[in-house]
Amino acid sequence: MAPEAWLIDENDEDQRLPHHRNPKEFVPLSKLREIGVLYWHVDPQNYESNEELKKIREDRGYNYMDILELCPGKVVNYEEKLKNFYREHIHADEEIRYCLEGSGYFDVRDKDDVWIRIWIKAGDMIVLPAGIYHRFTLDTSNYVKLMRLFIGEPVWTAHNRPQEEHPARQGYVKSLMENSGAHAVTAH
Ligand SMILES: CSCCC(=O)C(=O)O
Ligand SMILES: [Fe+2]
């Protein structure tokens, strides 16, 4: 199973709308992998006792966990938080989110700096690599419940674009180049 992902049509419409291009241009999971995005589907029912989730957390060292619910009325400074989530940014570390209920859009920049929109629903777990430019918005359902995971003490600091000098950004760009280099070699 894979999340639906597509290239964005950038226009001034509400950010909660899908922003499909015409015609629609879907993006396969393999393309997301190429830019370092990881994905699992984990049954969101009884997630507390889910063995697969436990294994992912153990394998990747995700010992920190909390739950974030986003909907109007439930969150302090709701509008401001959402505005900040939708501002293009990077982090020094991975961003790991597991959707328990509801849905939302993670937008990530591809290698050519084009926006890809990834539609996350209950059961979708996604890891954005450190240094990737991204942003988040609710969709028109206006509700999401997310598990946030982290290795060690969490740091949620968002570094807004531009961040070309940031070590995490430089490391990410380097990993992209090494990745495409490997493809060029195997193509010969
Ligand atoms: C609401 S989770 C995703 C938003 C985001 O990019 C972040 O928290 O840094
Ligand atoms: Fe983020």
mmCIF file of C-alpha atoms and ligand atoms in Angstrom:
data_model
loop_
_atom_site.group_PDB
_atom_site.id
_atom_site.type_symbol
_atom_site.label_atom_id
_atom_site.label_comp_id
_atom_site.label_asym_id
_atom_site.label_seq_id
_atom_site.Cartn_x
_atom_site.Cartn_y
_atom_site.Cartn_z
ATOM 1 C CA MET A 1 0.000 0.000 0.000
ATOM 2 C CA ALA A 2 1.170 3.523 -0.708
ATOM 3 C CA PRO A 3 -0.146 6.955 0.101
ATOM 4 C CA GLU A 4 -1.525 8.971 -2.777
ATOM 5 C CA ALA A 5 0.987 11.593 -3.830
ATOM 6 C CA TRP A 6 0.899 14.068 -6.694
ATOM 7 C CA LEU A 7 2.563 17.116 -8.201
ATOM 8 C CA ILE A 8 1.024 20.342 -6.984
ATOM 9 C CA ASP A 9 -0.616 23.009 -9.064
ATOM 10 C CA GLU A 10 0.518 26.153 -7.284
ATOM 11 C CA ASN A 11 -2.288 28.673 -7.202
ATOM 12 C CA ASP A 12 -3.946 30.926 -4.657
ATOM 13 C CA GLU A 13 -6.761 28.553 -3.744
ATOM 14 C CA ASP A 14 -7.289 27.344 -0.172
ATOM 15 C CA GLN A 15 -4.275 25.275 0.968
ATOM 16 C CA ARG A 16 -6.692 22.601 2.244
ATOM 17 C CA LEU A 17 -7.820 21.786 -1.310
ATOM 18 C CA PRO A 18 -5.938 19.010 -3.183
ATOM 19 C CA HIS A 19 -4.209 21.325 -5.693
ATOM 20 C CA HIS A 20 -4.028 18.676 -8.411
ATOM 21 C CA ARG A 21 -2.563 19.609 -11.762
ATOM 22 C CA ASN A 22 -4.730 19.233 -14.841
ATOM 23 C CA PRO A 23 -4.328 16.459 -15.880
ATOM 24 C CA LYS A 24 -3.460 14.900 -12.517
ATOM 25 C CA GLU A 25 0.180 13.837 -12.122
ATOM 26 C CA PHE A 26 0.560 11.138 -9.510
ATOM 27 C CA VAL A 27 3.908 10.320 -7.920
ATOM 28 C CA PRO A 28 4.797 6.674 -7.096
ATOM 29 C CA LEU A 29 6.298 5.602 -3.780
ATOM 30 C CA SER A 30 9.588 4.829 -5.570
ATOM 31 C CA LYS A 31 9.973 8.545 -6.346
ATOM 32 C CA LEU A 32 9.391 9.398 -2.696
ATOM 33 C CA ARG A 33 12.046 6.874 -1.706
ATOM 34 C CA GLU A 34 14.525 8.511 -4.085
ATOM 35 C CA ILE A 35 14.237 11.750 -2.135
ATOM 36 C CA GLY A 36 14.650 9.935 1.168
ATOM 37 C CA VAL A 37 11.021 9.771 2.295
ATOM 38 C CA LEU A 38 10.165 6.537 4.129
ATOM 39 C CA TYR A 39 6.681 5.067 4.410
ATOM 40 C CA TRP A 40 4.909 2.261 6.265
ATOM 41 C CA HIS A 41 1.276 1.347 6.674
ATOM 42 C CA VAL A 42 0.535 0.253 10.237
ATOM 43 C CA ASP A 43 -2.944 -0.731 11.432
ATOM 44 C CA PRO A 44 -4.121 2.221 13.528
ATOM 45 C CA GLN A 45 -6.533 0.079 15.587
ATOM 46 C CA ASN A 46 -4.934 -0.841 18.935
ATOM 47 C CA TYR A 47 -1.719 0.833 17.898
ATOM 48 C CA GLU A 48 -0.515 0.687 21.510
ATOM 49 C CA SER A 49 0.023 -3.055 21.184
ATOM 50 C CA ASN A 50 0.975 -3.153 17.489
ATOM 51 C CA GLU A 51 4.073 -5.308 17.026
ATOM 52 C CA GLU A 52 5.006 -3.762 13.681
ATOM 53 C CA LEU A 53 5.030 -0.278 15.191
ATOM 54 C CA LYS A 54 7.060 -1.581 18.109
ATOM 55 C CA LYS A 55 9.603 -3.068 15.713
ATOM 56 C CA ILE A 56 9.941 0.104 13.627
ATOM 57 C CA ARG A 57 10.468 2.119 16.808
ATOM 58 C CA GLU A 58 13.076 -0.324 18.081
ATOM 59 C CA ASP A 59 14.901 -0.643 14.765
ATOM 60 C CA ARG A 60 15.123 3.117 14.265
ATOM 61 C CA GLY A 61 15.577 4.158 17.877
ATOM 62 C CA TYR A 62 12.329 6.153 18.123
ATOM 63 C CA ASN A 63 12.076 6.096 21.909
ATOM 64 C CA TYR A 64 10.197 9.409 22.257
ATOM 65 C CA MET A 65 6.468 9.524 21.442
ATOM 66 C CA ASP A 66 3.593 11.951 21.859
ATOM 67 C CA ILE A 67 0.215 12.567 20.259
ATOM 68 C CA LEU A 68 -0.856 15.737 18.507
ATOM 69 C CA GLU A 69 -4.457 16.474 17.615
ATOM 70 C CA LEU A 70 -5.194 19.280 15.197
ATOM 71 C CA CYS A 71 -8.637 20.736 14.716
ATOM 72 C CA PRO A 72 -10.216 24.124 15.261
ATOM 73 C CA GLY A 73 -11.060 24.707 18.933
ATOM 74 C CA LYS A 74 -8.791 21.981 20.338
ATOM 75 C CA VAL A 75 -5.447 23.672 19.937
ATOM 76 C CA VAL A 76 -4.045 26.801 21.548
ATOM 77 C CA ASN A 77 -2.937 29.295 18.880
ATOM 78 C CA TYR A 78 -4.469 27.044 16.237
ATOM 79 C CA GLU A 79 -4.332 29.483 13.320
ATOM 80 C CA GLU A 80 -0.773 30.499 14.096
ATOM 81 C CA LYS A 81 0.395 26.884 14.438
ATOM 82 C CA LEU A 82 -1.135 25.938 11.117
ATOM 83 C CA LYS A 83 0.387 28.955 9.454
ATOM 84 C CA ASN A 84 3.815 27.925 10.756
ATOM 85 C CA PHE A 85 3.363 24.309 9.659
ATOM 86 C CA TYR A 86 2.610 25.554 6.143
ATOM 87 C CA ARG A 87 5.694 27.750 5.960
ATOM 88 C CA GLU A 88 8.404 25.941 4.000
ATOM 89 C CA HIS A 89 11.076 24.683 6.415
ATOM 90 C CA ILE A 90 13.626 22.023 7.333
ATOM 91 C CA HIS A 91 14.679 20.348 10.574
ATOM 92 C CA ALA A 92 18.058 19.226 11.866
ATOM 93 C CA ASP A 93 16.521 15.760 12.381
ATOM 94 C CA GLU A 94 14.031 13.412 10.765
ATOM 95 C CA GLU A 95 10.349 14.325 11.012
ATOM 96 C CA ILE A 96 8.398 11.185 11.901
ATOM 97 C CA ARG A 97 4.618 11.213 11.893
ATOM 98 C CA TYR A 98 2.118 8.360 12.204
ATOM 99 C CA CYS A 99 -1.491 9.230 11.405
ATOM 100 C CA LEU A 100 -3.953 7.659 13.837
ATOM 101 C CA GLU A 101 -7.130 9.424 12.693
ATOM 102 C CA GLY A 102 -8.187 12.002 10.146
ATOM 103 C CA SER A 103 -5.932 13.118 7.301
ATOM 104 C CA GLY A 104 -3.684 15.866 6.026
ATOM 105 C CA TYR A 105 -1.126 16.832 3.429
ATOM 106 C CA PHE A 106 2.643 16.722 3.758
ATOM 107 C CA ASP A 107 4.229 18.687 0.924
ATOM 108 C CA VAL A 108 7.856 17.916 0.106
ATOM 109 C CA ARG A 109 10.201 19.357 -2.509
ATOM 110 C CA ASP A 110 11.534 16.893 -5.061
ATOM 111 C CA LYS A 111 15.058 16.956 -6.563
ATOM 112 C CA ASP A 112 14.028 19.664 -9.018
ATOM 113 C CA ASP A 113 12.487 21.762 -6.256
ATOM 114 C CA VAL A 114 8.955 20.877 -7.398
ATOM 115 C CA TRP A 115 6.263 20.385 -4.719
ATOM 116 C CA ILE A 116 4.934 16.864 -4.176
ATOM 117 C CA ARG A 117 1.794 16.578 -2.043
ATOM 118 C CA ILE A 118 1.504 13.391 0.073
ATOM 119 C CA TRP A 119 -1.946 12.577 1.418
ATOM 120 C CA ILE A 120 -1.663 10.992 4.844
ATOM 121 C CA LYS A 121 -4.582 9.053 6.332
ATOM 122 C CA ALA A 122 -5.151 6.795 9.340
ATOM 123 C CA GLY A 123 -2.462 4.092 9.365
ATOM 124 C CA ASP A 124 0.082 6.025 7.299
ATOM 125 C CA MET A 125 3.490 6.478 8.863
ATOM 126 C CA ILE A 126 5.949 8.764 7.158
ATOM 127 C CA VAL A 127 9.538 9.802 7.788
ATOM 128 C CA LEU A 128 10.867 12.967 6.193
ATOM 129 C CA PRO A 129 14.673 13.058 6.159
ATOM 130 C CA ALA A 130 16.585 15.809 7.961
ATOM 131 C CA GLY A 131 17.169 18.747 5.645
ATOM 132 C CA ILE A 132 14.276 18.187 3.198
ATOM 133 C CA TYR A 133 12.172 21.280 2.526
ATOM 134 C CA HIS A 134 8.570 20.555 3.500
ATOM 135 C CA ARG A 135 5.340 21.922 4.952
ATOM 136 C CA PHE A 136 2.061 20.546 6.315
ATOM 137 C CA THR A 137 -1.616 21.443 6.049
ATOM 138 C CA LEU A 138 -4.905 19.930 7.113
ATOM 139 C CA ASP A 139 -7.181 18.970 4.242
ATOM 140 C CA THR A 140 -10.866 19.889 4.026
ATOM 141 C CA SER A 141 -11.741 17.327 6.737
ATOM 142 C CA ASN A 142 -10.041 19.769 9.139
ATOM 143 C CA TYR A 143 -8.963 17.038 11.514
ATOM 144 C CA VAL A 144 -5.885 14.951 12.135
ATOM 145 C CA LYS A 145 -4.518 12.951 15.059
ATOM 146 C CA LEU A 146 -0.802 12.291 14.680
ATOM 147 C CA MET A 147 1.762 10.387 16.674
ATOM 148 C CA ARG A 148 5.094 12.184 16.732
ATOM 149 C CA LEU A 149 8.191 10.043 17.168
ATOM 150 C CA PHE A 150 11.770 11.075 17.786
ATOM 151 C CA ILE A 151 15.174 9.702 18.746
ATOM 152 C CA GLY A 152 15.948 11.010 22.236
ATOM 153 C CA GLU A 153 14.840 14.426 23.494
ATOM 154 C CA PRO A 154 12.632 15.948 20.789
ATOM 155 C CA VAL A 155 13.642 19.108 18.955
ATOM 156 C CA TRP A 156 10.813 20.505 16.848
ATOM 157 C CA THR A 157 12.607 23.674 15.707
ATOM 158 C CA ALA A 158 11.655 24.643 12.165
ATOM 159 C CA HIS A 159 14.271 26.464 10.098
ATOM 160 C CA ASN A 160 12.453 28.391 7.427
ATOM 161 C CA ARG A 161 13.724 28.483 3.870
ATOM 162 C CA PRO A 162 16.343 29.510 2.747
ATOM 163 C CA GLN A 163 18.688 27.204 4.707
ATOM 164 C CA GLU A 164 21.353 26.283 2.151
ATOM 165 C CA GLU A 165 24.137 26.688 4.730
ATOM 166 C CA HIS A 166 22.466 24.546 7.388
ATOM 167 C CA PRO A 167 24.464 21.320 8.000
ATOM 168 C CA ALA A 168 21.301 19.204 7.746
ATOM 169 C CA ARG A 169 20.458 20.817 4.395
ATOM 170 C CA GLN A 170 23.976 20.301 3.093
ATOM 171 C CA GLY A 171 23.953 16.689 4.247
ATOM 172 C CA TYR A 172 20.611 16.115 2.556
ATOM 173 C CA VAL A 173 21.663 17.690 -0.755
ATOM 174 C CA LYS A 174 24.834 15.584 -0.692
ATOM 175 C CA SER A 175 22.837 12.404 -0.102
ATOM 176 C CA LEU A 176 20.601 13.285 -3.058
ATOM 177 C CA MET A 177 23.614 13.752 -5.322
ATOM 178 C CA GLU A 178 25.194 10.495 -4.188
ATOM 179 C CA ASN A 179 21.887 8.786 -4.806
ATOM 180 C CA SER A 180 21.498 10.083 -8.367
ATOM 181 C CA GLY A 181 25.191 9.293 -8.982
ATOM 182 C CA ALA A 182 24.534 5.680 -8.056
ATOM 183 C CA HIS A 183 21.642 5.575 -10.530
ATOM 184 C CA ALA A 184 23.816 7.001 -13.314
ATOM 185 C CA VAL A 185 26.469 4.333 -12.678
ATOM 186 C CA THR A 186 24.021 1.436 -12.704
ATOM 187 C CA ALA A 187 22.458 2.775 -15.904
ATOM 188 C CA HIS A 188 25.721 2.244 -17.821
HETATM 189 C C1 LIG B 1 1.511 18.682 12.176
HETATM 190 S S1 LIG B 1 2.892 17.719 11.945
HETATM 191 C C2 LIG B 1 3.799 18.356 10.568
HETATM 192 C C3 LIG B 1 4.155 19.775 10.631
HETATM 193 C C4 LIG B 1 5.611 19.997 10.547
HETATM 194 O O1 LIG B 1 6.219 20.029 9.519
HETATM 195 C C5 LIG B 1 6.329 20.126 11.787
HETATM 196 O O2 LIG B 1 5.757 19.865 12.851
HETATM 197 O O3 LIG B 1 7.499 20.475 11.718
HETATM 198 FE FE FE B 2 8.351 20.072 9.835
#
